[in-house]
Coordinates of N, CA, C and O in Angstrom, one line a residue:
M367 N 5.9 -13.1 22.6 CA 5.2 -13.2 21.3 C 4.2 -14.4 21.4 O 4.6 -15.4 21.9
S368 N 3.0 -14.2 21.0 CA 2.0 -15.3 21.1 C 2.2 -16.3 20.0 O 2.9 -16.0 19.0
G369 N 1.6 -17.4 20.2 CA 1.8 -18.5 19.2 C 1.2 -18.1 17.9 O 1.8 -18.4 16.8
S370 N 0.1 -17.3 17.9 CA -0.5 -16.8 16.6 C 0.5 -15.9 15.9 O 0.6 -15.9 14.7
E371 N 1.1 -15.0 16.7 CA 2.1 -14.0 16.1 C 3.3 -14.8 15.5 O 3.8 -14.5 14.5
E372 N 3.7 -15.8 16.3 CA 4.9 -16.6 15.8 C 4.6 -17.2 14.5 O 5.4 -17.3 13.6
G373 N 3.3 -17.7 14.3 CA 3.0 -18.4 13.1 C 2.9 -17.5 11.9 O 3.1 -17.9 10.8
M374 N 2.8 -16.2 12.1 CA 2.7 -15.2 11.0 C 4.1 -14.6 10.7 O 4.3 -14.0 9.7
R375 N 5.1 -14.9 11.6 CA 6.4 -14.3 11.5 C 7.1 -14.9 10.2 O 6.9 -16.0 9.8
P376 N 7.9 -14.0 9.5 CA 8.6 -14.5 8.3 C 9.5 -15.6 8.7 O 10.3 -15.5 9.7
P377 N 9.5 -16.7 8.0 CA 10.4 -17.9 8.3 C 11.8 -17.5 8.2 O 12.2 -16.5 7.5
D378 N 12.7 -18.2 8.9 CA 14.1 -17.9 8.8 C 14.7 -18.0 7.4 O 15.5 -17.2 7.0
A379 N 14.1 -18.9 6.5 CA 14.5 -19.0 5.1 C 14.3 -17.7 4.4 O 15.0 -17.3 3.5
V380 N 13.2 -17.0 4.7 CA 12.9 -15.7 4.1 C 13.9 -14.7 4.5 O 14.4 -13.9 3.7
L381 N 14.2 -14.6 5.8 CA 15.2 -13.7 6.3 C 16.5 -13.9 5.6 O 17.2 -13.0 5.2
E382 N 16.9 -15.2 5.5 CA 18.2 -15.5 4.8 C 18.1 -15.1 3.3 O 19.1 -14.6 2.8
G383 N 16.9 -15.3 2.7 CA 16.7 -14.9 1.3 C 16.9 -13.4 1.1 O 17.3 -13.0 0.0
F384 N 16.6 -12.6 2.1 CA 16.8 -11.2 1.9 C 18.1 -10.7 2.6 O 18.4 -9.5 2.7
G385 N 18.9 -11.7 3.0 CA 20.2 -11.3 3.6 C 20.1 -10.6 5.0 O 20.9 -9.8 5.3
C386 N 19.1 -11.0 5.7 CA 18.8 -10.3 7.0 C 19.0 -11.3 8.2 O 18.2 -12.2 8.4
P387 N 20.1 -11.1 9.0 CA 20.4 -12.0 10.1 C 19.6 -11.7 11.4 O 19.8 -12.3 12.4
V388 N 18.8 -10.6 11.4 CA 18.2 -10.1 12.6 C 16.8 -10.7 12.8 O 16.0 -10.9 11.8
R389 N 16.5 -11.1 14.0 CA 15.2 -11.7 14.3 C 14.1 -10.6 14.2 O 14.3 -9.5 14.8
P390 N 13.0 -10.8 13.5 CA 12.0 -9.7 13.3 C 11.1 -9.6 14.5 O 10.9 -10.5 15.3
F391 N 10.5 -8.4 14.5 CA 9.4 -8.2 15.5 C 8.2 -7.5 14.8 O 8.4 -6.7 13.9
L392 N 7.0 -7.8 15.3 CA 5.8 -7.3 14.7 C 5.7 -5.8 15.0 O 6.0 -5.3 16.1
I393 N 5.3 -5.0 13.9 CA 5.2 -3.6 14.1 C 3.7 -3.2 13.7 O 3.0 -4.0 13.1
D394 N 3.3 -2.0 14.0 CA 2.0 -1.5 13.7 C 1.9 -1.3 12.2 O 2.8 -1.0 11.5
G395 N 0.7 -1.4 11.7 CA 0.4 -1.2 10.3 C 0.4 -2.5 9.5 O 0.6 -3.6 10.1
G396 N 0.1 -2.4 8.2 CA 0.2 -3.6 7.4 C -0.8 -4.6 7.7 O -0.5 -5.8 7.5
Q397 N -1.9 -4.3 8.2 CA -3.0 -5.2 8.6 C -2.6 -6.2 9.6 O -3.0 -7.4 9.5
G398 N -1.7 -5.9 10.4 CA -1.2 -6.8 11.5 C -0.3 -7.9 11.1 O -0.1 -8.8 11.8
A399 N 0.3 -7.7 9.9 CA 1.2 -8.8 9.4 C 2.6 -8.2 8.9 O 3.2 -8.8 8.1
T400 N 2.9 -7.0 9.5 CA 4.2 -6.4 9.1 C 5.2 -6.5 10.1 O 5.0 -6.3 11.3
W401 N 6.4 -6.9 9.7 CA 7.5 -7.2 10.6 C 8.7 -6.4 10.3 O 9.0 -6.1 9.1
R402 N 9.4 -5.9 11.3 CA 10.7 -5.2 11.1 C 11.8 -6.1 11.5 O 11.8 -6.8 12.6
A403 N 12.9 -6.2 10.7 CA 14.1 -6.9 11.0 C 15.2 -6.1 10.6 O 15.6 -6.0 9.4
G404 N 15.8 -5.4 11.6 CA 16.9 -4.5 11.3 C 16.5 -3.3 10.4 O 15.5 -2.6 10.7
A405 N 17.1 -3.2 9.3 CA 16.8 -2.1 8.3 C 15.7 -2.5 7.3 O 15.4 -1.7 6.4
L406 N 15.1 -3.7 7.5 CA 14.1 -4.2 6.6 C 12.7 -4.2 7.3 O 12.6 -4.4 8.5
V407 N 11.7 -4.0 6.4 CA 10.3 -4.3 6.8 C 9.8 -5.3 5.9 O 10.0 -5.3 4.7
L408 N 9.3 -6.4 6.5 CA 8.8 -7.5 5.7 C 7.3 -7.7 5.8 O 6.7 -7.5 6.9
K409 N 6.7 -8.0 4.7 CA 5.2 -8.1 4.6 C 4.9 -9.3 3.7 O 5.6 -9.6 2.8
P410 N 3.8 -10.0 4.1 CA 3.4 -11.2 3.2 C 2.9 -10.6 1.9 O 2.2 -9.6 1.8
A411 N 3.2 -11.4 0.8 CA 2.6 -11.1 -0.5 C 1.8 -12.4 -0.8 O 2.4 -13.3 -1.4
E412 N 0.5 -12.3 -0.5 CA -0.3 -13.5 -0.7 C -0.3 -14.0 -2.2 O 0.0 -13.2 -3.1
D413 N -0.6 -15.2 -2.4 CA -0.7 -15.7 -3.7 C -1.7 -15.0 -4.5 O -2.6 -14.4 -3.9
G414 N -1.7 -15.1 -5.8 CA -2.7 -14.5 -6.7 C -2.6 -13.0 -6.7 O -1.6 -12.4 -7.0
E415 N -3.8 -12.3 -6.3 CA -3.9 -10.9 -6.4 C -2.8 -10.2 -5.6 O -2.2 -9.2 -6.0
G416 N -2.6 -10.6 -4.4 CA -1.6 -10.0 -3.5 C -0.2 -10.0 -4.1 O 0.6 -9.0 -4.0
R417 N 0.1 -11.1 -4.7 CA 1.5 -11.2 -5.3 C 1.6 -10.3 -6.5 O 2.7 -9.6 -6.6
V418 N 0.6 -10.2 -7.4 CA 0.7 -9.3 -8.5 C 0.8 -7.9 -8.1 O 1.6 -7.1 -8.6
H419 N 0.0 -7.5 -7.1 CA 0.0 -6.1 -6.5 C 1.4 -5.8 -5.9 O 2.0 -4.7 -6.2
A420 N 1.9 -6.7 -5.1 CA 3.2 -6.5 -4.5 C 4.3 -6.3 -5.5 O 5.2 -5.4 -5.3
E421 N 4.3 -7.1 -6.5 CA 5.4 -7.0 -7.6 C 5.2 -5.6 -8.3 O 6.2 -5.0 -8.6
W422 N 4.0 -5.2 -8.6 CA 3.8 -4.0 -9.3 C 4.2 -2.8 -8.5 O 4.9 -1.9 -9.0
I423 N 3.9 -2.8 -7.2 CA 4.3 -1.7 -6.3 C 5.8 -1.7 -6.2 O 6.5 -0.6 -6.2
A424 N 6.5 -2.8 -6.0 CA 7.9 -2.9 -5.9 C 8.6 -2.4 -7.2 O 9.5 -1.6 -7.1
D425 N 8.1 -2.8 -8.4 CA 8.6 -2.2 -9.6 C 8.5 -0.7 -9.7 O 9.4 0.0 -10.1
L426 N 7.3 -0.2 -9.3 CA 7.1 1.2 -9.4 C 8.0 2.0 -8.4 O 8.7 2.9 -8.8
F427 N 8.0 1.5 -7.1 CA 8.8 2.3 -6.1 C 10.3 2.1 -6.4 O 11.1 3.0 -5.9
A428 N 10.8 1.1 -7.0 CA 12.2 0.9 -7.3 C 12.7 2.0 -8.2 O 13.9 2.4 -8.0
G429 N 11.9 2.5 -9.1 CA 12.4 3.5 -10.0 C 11.8 4.9 -9.8 O 12.0 5.8 -10.6
L430 N 11.0 5.0 -8.7 CA 10.3 6.3 -8.5 C 11.3 7.4 -8.0 O 12.1 7.2 -7.1
K431 N 11.3 8.5 -8.7 CA 12.1 9.7 -8.3 C 11.4 10.4 -7.2 O 10.4 11.1 -7.5
A432 N 11.9 10.3 -6.0 CA 11.2 10.9 -4.8 C 11.8 12.3 -4.6 O 12.8 12.5 -4.0
E433 N 11.0 13.3 -5.0 CA 11.4 14.7 -4.7 C 10.2 15.3 -4.0 O 9.1 15.5 -4.5
G434 N 10.4 15.8 -2.7 CA 9.4 16.3 -1.9 C 8.6 15.3 -1.1 O 7.6 15.7 -0.5
F435 N 9.0 14.1 -1.1 CA 8.4 13.0 -0.3 C 9.4 11.9 -0.2 O 10.4 11.9 -0.8
R436 N 9.1 11.0 0.8 CA 9.9 9.8 1.0 C 9.1 8.6 0.8 O 7.9 8.6 1.1
V437 N 9.7 7.6 0.2 CA 9.0 6.3 0.1 C 10.0 5.2 0.5 O 11.2 5.3 0.2
P438 N 9.6 4.1 1.0 CA 10.5 3.0 1.2 C 10.8 2.4 -0.1 O 10.1 2.5 -1.1
R439 N 12.0 1.8 -0.2 CA 12.4 1.1 -1.5 C 12.3 -0.4 -1.3 O 12.6 -0.9 -0.2
P440 N 11.9 -1.1 -2.3 CA 11.8 -2.5 -2.3 C 13.3 -3.1 -2.2 O 14.2 -2.5 -2.8
V441 N 13.4 -4.3 -1.6 CA 14.7 -4.9 -1.5 C 14.5 -6.3 -2.3 O 13.6 -7.0 -2.0
R442 N 15.5 -6.5 -3.2 CA 15.5 -7.8 -3.9 C 16.0 -8.9 -3.0 O 16.9 -8.7 -2.2
S443 N 15.5 -10.1 -3.2 CA 16.0 -11.2 -2.5 C 17.4 -11.6 -3.1 O 17.8 -11.0 -4.2
R444 N 18.1 -12.5 -2.5 CA 19.4 -12.8 -3.0 C 19.4 -13.5 -4.4 O 20.4 -13.4 -5.1
V445 N 18.2 -14.0 -4.8 CA 18.1 -14.6 -6.1 C 17.6 -13.5 -7.1 O 17.4 -13.9 -8.3
G446 N 17.3 -12.3 -6.7 CA 17.0 -11.2 -7.6 C 15.5 -10.8 -7.7 O 15.2 -9.9 -8.4
G447 N 14.6 -11.6 -7.1 CA 13.2 -11.2 -7.2 C 12.7 -10.3 -6.1 O 13.4 -10.2 -5.1
W448 N 11.5 -9.8 -6.2 CA 11.0 -9.0 -5.2 C 10.3 -9.8 -4.1 O 10.1 -9.4 -3.0
I449 N 10.0 -11.1 -4.4 CA 9.2 -11.9 -3.5 C 10.1 -13.1 -3.2 O 10.6 -13.8 -4.0
E450 N 10.2 -13.4 -1.9 CA 10.9 -14.6 -1.4 C 10.0 -15.4 -0.5 O 9.5 -15.0 0.5
Q451 N 9.6 -16.5 -1.1 CA 8.7 -17.5 -0.4 C 7.5 -16.8 0.2 O 7.1 -17.0 1.3
G452 N 6.9 -15.9 -0.6 CA 5.6 -15.3 -0.3 C 5.8 -14.0 0.6 O 4.8 -13.5 1.1
W453 N 7.0 -13.5 0.7 CA 7.2 -12.3 1.4 C 8.0 -11.2 0.6 O 8.8 -11.6 -0.3
V454 N 7.7 -9.9 0.9 CA 8.4 -8.8 0.2 C 9.1 -8.1 1.3 O 8.7 -8.1 2.5
A455 N 10.2 -7.5 0.9 CA 11.0 -6.7 1.9 C 11.2 -5.3 1.4 O 11.3 -5.0 0.2
W456 N 11.1 -4.3 2.3 CA 11.3 -2.9 2.0 C 12.3 -2.3 3.0 O 12.5 -2.8 4.1
T457 N 12.9 -1.2 2.6 CA 13.7 -0.5 3.5 C 12.9 0.2 4.6 O 11.8 0.6 4.3
F458 N 13.4 0.2 5.8 CA 12.7 0.9 6.9 C 13.0 2.4 6.8 O 14.1 2.8 6.6
L459 N 11.9 3.2 6.9 CA 12.0 4.6 6.9 C 11.8 5.1 8.4 O 10.7 4.8 8.9
D460 N 12.7 5.7 9.0 CA 12.6 6.2 10.3 C 11.7 7.4 10.3 O 11.6 8.2 9.4
G461 N 10.9 7.5 11.4 CA 10.0 8.7 11.5 C 8.7 8.2 12.1 O 8.5 7.0 12.3
R462 N 7.8 9.1 12.3 CA 6.4 8.7 12.8 C 5.4 9.7 12.2 O 5.7 10.8 11.9
E463 N 4.3 9.2 12.0 CA 3.2 10.0 11.4 C 2.5 10.8 12.5 O 2.2 10.3 13.6
E464 N 2.4 12.0 12.3 CA 1.7 12.9 13.2 C 0.5 13.5 12.4 O 0.6 14.4 11.7
A465 N -0.7 12.9 12.6 CA -1.9 13.3 11.9 C -2.6 14.5 12.6 O -3.7 14.4 12.8
T466 N -1.8 15.5 12.9 CA -2.4 16.7 13.5 C -2.7 17.7 12.5 O -2.2 17.7 11.4
P467 N -3.7 18.6 12.8 CA -4.1 19.6 11.8 C -2.9 20.4 11.3 O -2.8 20.8 10.1
A468 N -1.9 20.7 12.2 CA -0.7 21.5 11.8 C 0.1 20.7 10.7 O 0.8 21.4 10.0
R469 N 0.0 19.4 10.7 CA 0.8 18.6 9.7 C 0.1 18.4 8.4 O 0.7 17.9 7.5
W470 N -1.2 18.7 8.3 CA -1.9 18.4 7.1 C -1.4 19.2 5.9 O -1.3 18.7 4.7
A471 N -0.9 20.4 6.0 CA -0.4 21.2 4.9 C 0.9 20.5 4.4 O 1.1 20.3 3.2
E472 N 1.7 20.0 5.3 CA 2.9 19.3 4.9 C 2.6 17.9 4.2 O 3.2 17.6 3.2
R473 N 1.6 17.3 4.8 CA 1.1 16.0 4.2 C 0.6 16.2 2.8 O 0.9 15.5 1.9
L474 N -0.2 17.2 2.6 CA -0.8 17.5 1.2 C 0.3 17.9 0.2 O 0.3 17.6 -0.9
S475 N 1.3 18.7 0.7 CA 2.4 19.0 -0.2 C 3.2 17.8 -0.6 O 3.5 17.7 -1.8
A476 N 3.5 16.9 0.3 CA 4.2 15.6 0.0 C 3.3 14.8 -1.0 O 3.8 14.2 -2.0
L477 N 2.0 14.8 -0.7 CA 1.1 14.0 -1.6 C 1.1 14.6 -3.0 O 1.1 13.9 -4.0
S478 N 1.1 15.9 -3.1 CA 1.1 16.6 -4.5 C 2.4 16.2 -5.2 O 2.4 15.9 -6.4
S479 N 3.5 16.2 -4.5 CA 4.8 15.8 -5.1 C 4.8 14.4 -5.5 O 5.3 14.0 -6.6
F480 N 4.2 13.5 -4.7 CA 4.1 12.1 -5.0 C 3.3 11.9 -6.3 O 3.7 11.2 -7.2
H481 N 2.2 12.6 -6.4 CA 1.3 12.5 -7.6 C 2.0 13.0 -8.8 O 1.8 12.5 -9.9
R482 N 2.8 14.1 -8.7 CA 3.5 14.6 -9.8 C 4.5 13.5 -10.3 O 4.7 13.3 -11.5
A483 N 5.1 12.8 -9.4 CA 6.1 11.7 -9.7 C 5.4 10.5 -10.4 O 6.0 9.8 -11.2
L484 N 4.0 10.4 -10.3 CA 3.3 9.3 -10.9 C 2.7 9.7 -12.2 O 2.1 8.8 -12.9
V485 N 2.8 10.9 -12.6 CA 2.2 11.3 -13.9 C 2.8 10.4 -15.0 O 4.0 10.2 -15.1
G486 N 1.9 9.8 -15.8 CA 2.4 9.0 -16.9 C 2.4 7.5 -16.5 O 2.6 6.7 -17.4
V487 N 2.3 7.2 -15.2 CA 2.3 5.7 -14.9 C 1.0 5.2 -15.3 O -0.1 5.6 -14.8
P488 N 1.0 4.2 -16.1 CA -0.3 3.6 -16.5 C -1.0 2.9 -15.4 O -0.4 2.3 -14.5
R489 N -2.3 2.9 -15.5 CA -3.2 2.2 -14.5 C -2.9 0.7 -14.7 O -3.0 0.2 -15.8
P490 N -2.6 0.0 -13.6 CA -2.3 -1.4 -13.7 C -3.6 -2.2 -14.0 O -4.6 -1.9 -13.5
G491 N -3.5 -3.1 -14.9 CA -4.6 -3.9 -15.3 C -5.3 -4.7 -14.1 O -6.5 -4.9 -14.1
W492 N -4.5 -5.0 -13.1 CA -5.1 -5.7 -12.0 C -6.1 -4.9 -11.3 O -7.0 -5.5 -10.6
M493 N -6.1 -3.6 -11.4 CA -7.1 -2.8 -10.7 C -8.5 -3.0 -11.2 O -9.5 -2.8 -10.5
N494 N -8.6 -3.5 -12.4 CA -9.9 -3.8 -13.0 C -10.5 -5.1 -12.5 O -11.7 -5.4 -12.7
T495 N -9.7 -6.0 -12.0 CA -10.1 -7.3 -11.6 C -10.0 -7.8 -10.2 O -10.6 -8.7 -9.8
H496 N -9.1 -7.1 -9.4 CA -8.9 -7.5 -8.1 C -10.1 -7.3 -7.2 O -10.9 -6.4 -7.4
H497 N -10.3 -8.2 -6.2 CA -11.5 -8.1 -5.4 C -11.2 -7.7 -3.9 O -12.0 -8.0 -3.1
D498 N -10.0 -7.1 -3.7 CA -9.7 -6.7 -2.3 C -10.5 -5.4 -2.1 O -11.0 -4.7 -3.0
P499 N -10.7 -5.0 -0.8 CA -11.6 -3.9 -0.5 C -11.1 -2.6 -1.2 O -11.9 -1.7 -1.6
W500 N -9.8 -2.4 -1.3 CA -9.2 -1.1 -1.9 C -9.5 -1.0 -3.4 O -9.9 0.0 -3.9
S501 N -9.3 -2.1 -4.1 CA -9.6 -2.1 -5.5 C -11.1 -1.9 -5.8 O -11.4 -1.1 -6.7
I502 N -11.9 -2.6 -5.0 CA -13.4 -2.4 -5.2 C -13.7 -0.9 -4.9 O -14.5 -0.3 -5.6
A503 N -13.2 -0.4 -3.8 CA -13.6 1.0 -3.4 C -13.1 2.0 -4.5 O -13.8 3.0 -4.8
D504 N -12.0 1.7 -5.1 CA -11.5 2.6 -6.1 C -12.4 2.6 -7.3 O -12.8 3.6 -7.8
R505 N -12.9 1.4 -7.7 CA -13.8 1.3 -8.8 C -15.2 2.0 -8.5 O -15.8 2.6 -9.3
V506 N -15.6 1.8 -7.3 CA -16.9 2.4 -6.9 C -16.7 4.0 -6.8 O -17.6 4.7 -7.3
A507 N -15.6 4.4 -6.3 CA -15.4 5.9 -6.2 C -15.4 6.5 -7.6 O -15.9 7.7 -7.7
W508 N -14.9 5.9 -8.6 CA -14.8 6.5 -9.9 C -16.0 6.0 -10.8 O -16.0 6.3 -12.0
G509 N -17.0 5.4 -10.2 CA -18.2 5.1 -11.0 C -18.1 3.9 -11.9 O -18.9 3.7 -12.8
E510 N -17.0 3.1 -11.7 CA -16.8 2.0 -12.6 C -17.6 0.7 -12.1 O -17.6 -0.3 -12.9
E511 N -18.1 0.8 -10.9 CA -18.7 -0.3 -10.3 C -19.7 0.2 -9.3 O -19.5 1.3 -8.7
A512 N -20.9 -0.4 -9.2 CA -21.9 0.0 -8.2 C -21.5 -0.4 -6.8 O -20.9 -1.5 -6.6
P513 N -21.8 0.4 -5.8 CA -21.6 0.0 -4.4 C -22.3 -1.3 -4.1 O -23.4 -1.5 -4.6
R514 N -21.8 -2.2 -3.3 CA -22.4 -3.4 -2.9 C -22.0 -3.8 -1.5 O -21.0 -3.3 -1.0
D515 N -22.8 -4.7 -0.9 CA -22.5 -5.2 0.4 C -22.2 -4.1 1.4 O -21.2 -4.1 2.1
I516 N -23.0 -3.1 1.4 CA -22.8 -1.9 2.3 C -23.4 -2.2 3.6 O -24.6 -2.6 3.7
H517 N -22.7 -1.9 4.7 CA -23.2 -2.1 6.0 C -24.4 -1.1 6.2 O -24.3 0.0 5.8
P518 N -25.5 -1.6 6.8 CA -26.6 -0.8 7.0 C -26.3 0.6 7.7 O -27.0 1.6 7.4
S519 N -25.4 0.6 8.6 CA -25.1 1.8 9.3 C -24.5 3.0 8.5 O -24.6 4.1 8.8
V520 N -24.0 2.6 7.3 CA -23.4 3.6 6.4 C -24.1 3.7 5.0 O -23.7 4.4 4.1
R521 N -25.2 2.9 4.9 CA -25.8 2.8 3.6 C -26.3 4.1 3.1 O -26.1 4.5 1.9
E522 N -27.0 4.9 4.0 CA -27.5 6.2 3.6 C -26.4 7.2 3.2 O -26.4 7.9 2.2
L523 N -25.3 7.2 3.9 CA -24.1 8.0 3.6 C -23.5 7.6 2.3 O -23.2 8.5 1.5
V524 N -23.3 6.4 2.0 CA -22.8 5.9 0.7 C -23.7 6.4 -0.4 O -23.2 6.8 -1.4
A525 N -25.0 6.2 -0.2 CA -25.9 6.6 -1.3 C -25.8 8.1 -1.5 O -25.8 8.6 -2.7
R526 N -25.7 8.9 -0.5 CA -25.6 10.4 -0.6 C -24.3 10.7 -1.3 O -24.3 11.6 -2.2
L527 N -23.2 10.1 -0.9 CA -21.9 10.4 -1.5 C -21.9 10.0 -3.0 O -21.4 10.7 -3.8
T528 N -22.4 8.8 -3.3 CA -22.5 8.3 -4.7 C -23.3 9.3 -5.5 O -22.9 9.6 -6.7
S529 N -24.4 9.9 -5.0 CA -25.2 10.8 -5.8 C -24.5 12.1 -6.1 O -24.8 12.8 -7.0
L530 N -23.4 12.4 -5.3 CA -22.7 13.7 -5.5 C -21.6 13.6 -6.5 O -21.0 14.6 -6.9
R531 N -21.3 12.4 -7.0 CA -20.3 12.2 -8.0 C -20.7 13.0 -9.3 O -21.8 13.0 -9.6
Q532 N -19.7 13.6 -9.9 CA -19.9 14.3 -11.2 C -18.8 13.9 -12.1 O -17.7 13.6 -11.7
P533 N -19.1 13.9 -13.4 CA -18.0 13.6 -14.3 C -16.9 14.6 -14.2 O -17.2 15.8 -14.0
I534 N -15.7 14.1 -14.4 CA -14.5 15.1 -14.5 C -13.8 14.9 -15.8 O -13.8 13.8 -16.3
D535 N -13.2 15.9 -16.3 CA -12.5 15.9 -17.5 C -11.0 16.1 -17.2 O -10.4 17.1 -17.5
L536 N -10.4 15.0 -16.7 CA -9.0 15.0 -16.4 C -8.4 13.7 -16.8 O -9.1 12.7 -16.9
P537 N -7.1 13.7 -17.1 CA -6.4 12.5 -17.5 C -6.5 11.5 -16.3 O -6.4 11.9 -15.2
S538 N -6.7 10.2 -16.7 CA -6.6 9.2 -15.6 C -5.2 9.1 -15.1 O -4.2 9.2 -15.9
Q539 N -5.1 9.0 -13.8 CA -3.8 8.9 -13.2 C -3.8 8.0 -12.0 O -4.7 8.0 -11.2
V540 N -2.7 7.2 -11.8 CA -2.5 6.5 -10.5 C -2.3 7.5 -9.4 O -1.6 8.5 -9.6
I541 N -3.0 7.3 -8.3 CA -2.9 8.1 -7.1 C -2.7 7.3 -5.9 O -2.9 6.1 -5.9
H542 N -2.3 8.0 -4.8 CA -2.2 7.3 -3.5 C -3.7 7.3 -2.9 O -4.3 8.3 -2.8
G543 N -4.1 6.1 -2.6 CA -5.5 6.0 -2.3 C -5.8 6.0 -0.8 O -6.9 5.7 -0.3
D544 N -4.8 6.3 0.1 CA -5.0 6.3 1.5 C -4.3 7.4 2.2 O -3.4 7.3 3.0
I545 N -4.7 8.7 1.9 CA -4.0 9.8 2.4 C -4.2 10.0 3.9 O -3.4 10.6 4.5
G546 N -5.3 9.5 4.4 CA -5.5 9.6 5.8 C -5.0 8.5 6.7 O -5.0 8.6 7.9
G547 N -4.5 7.4 6.0 CA -4.1 6.3 6.8 C -2.6 6.4 7.2 O -2.0 7.4 7.0
G548 N -2.1 5.3 7.7 CA -0.7 5.3 8.2 C 0.3 5.0 7.2 O 1.2 4.2 7.4
N549 N 0.2 5.7 6.0 CA 1.2 5.5 5.0 C 2.0 6.7 4.7 O 2.2 7.2 3.7

C-alpha cells in the first residue's frame, strides 16, 4: 500500500467505532476512497454536503424493502449514528457487475423494482443546493438549472441533448441516477 493510500485508510478508531477488528483494503469504486474490512465497506462522508447526503442515503436504505433487487445496508456505529469520525459503513454484498448486453434486461428489471420501492420517498432538500457533479447534473437534466462549465469536446452534444428535453407530466420521484455505473 502506498503512503497516499495509507493516508486515506479509515483510522483504527473508525474500525473500532463500527466494531470491526479486520484491517481494511482498498477496493474498486467509490471514487477511489472505498475500503473493505471483513463484512463491512467503509467510505468517507465528507463534512457538509457529503455528510448530509451520506446520512440521507443511510436512513433511506436502512428501511428500504428490497424486493427484486439487492442493496447494501448501512451499519450504525457503536454509539448509534451512521457516521463515525467522518466515515460510513455498509454491509458488503458479494457478487460482481457484468455489464454485458445479456445482463441489461436483468439490470433494468432490478432498477424497475428499485424505483417501485422508492415511490413516495420525498425529494431531499439537499438536491436543490448541493454543488457536487451529480446534484448539478440532476438539476440540469430536469431543466432546473442551465448547463455550465461544459468541456469544449462535448459542448455541441450537451446543447443537442438539452434541446431534446420535453416537459413530462409525471409525479416527481427519487430515482437511481447511475444505472450504467458500478452500482
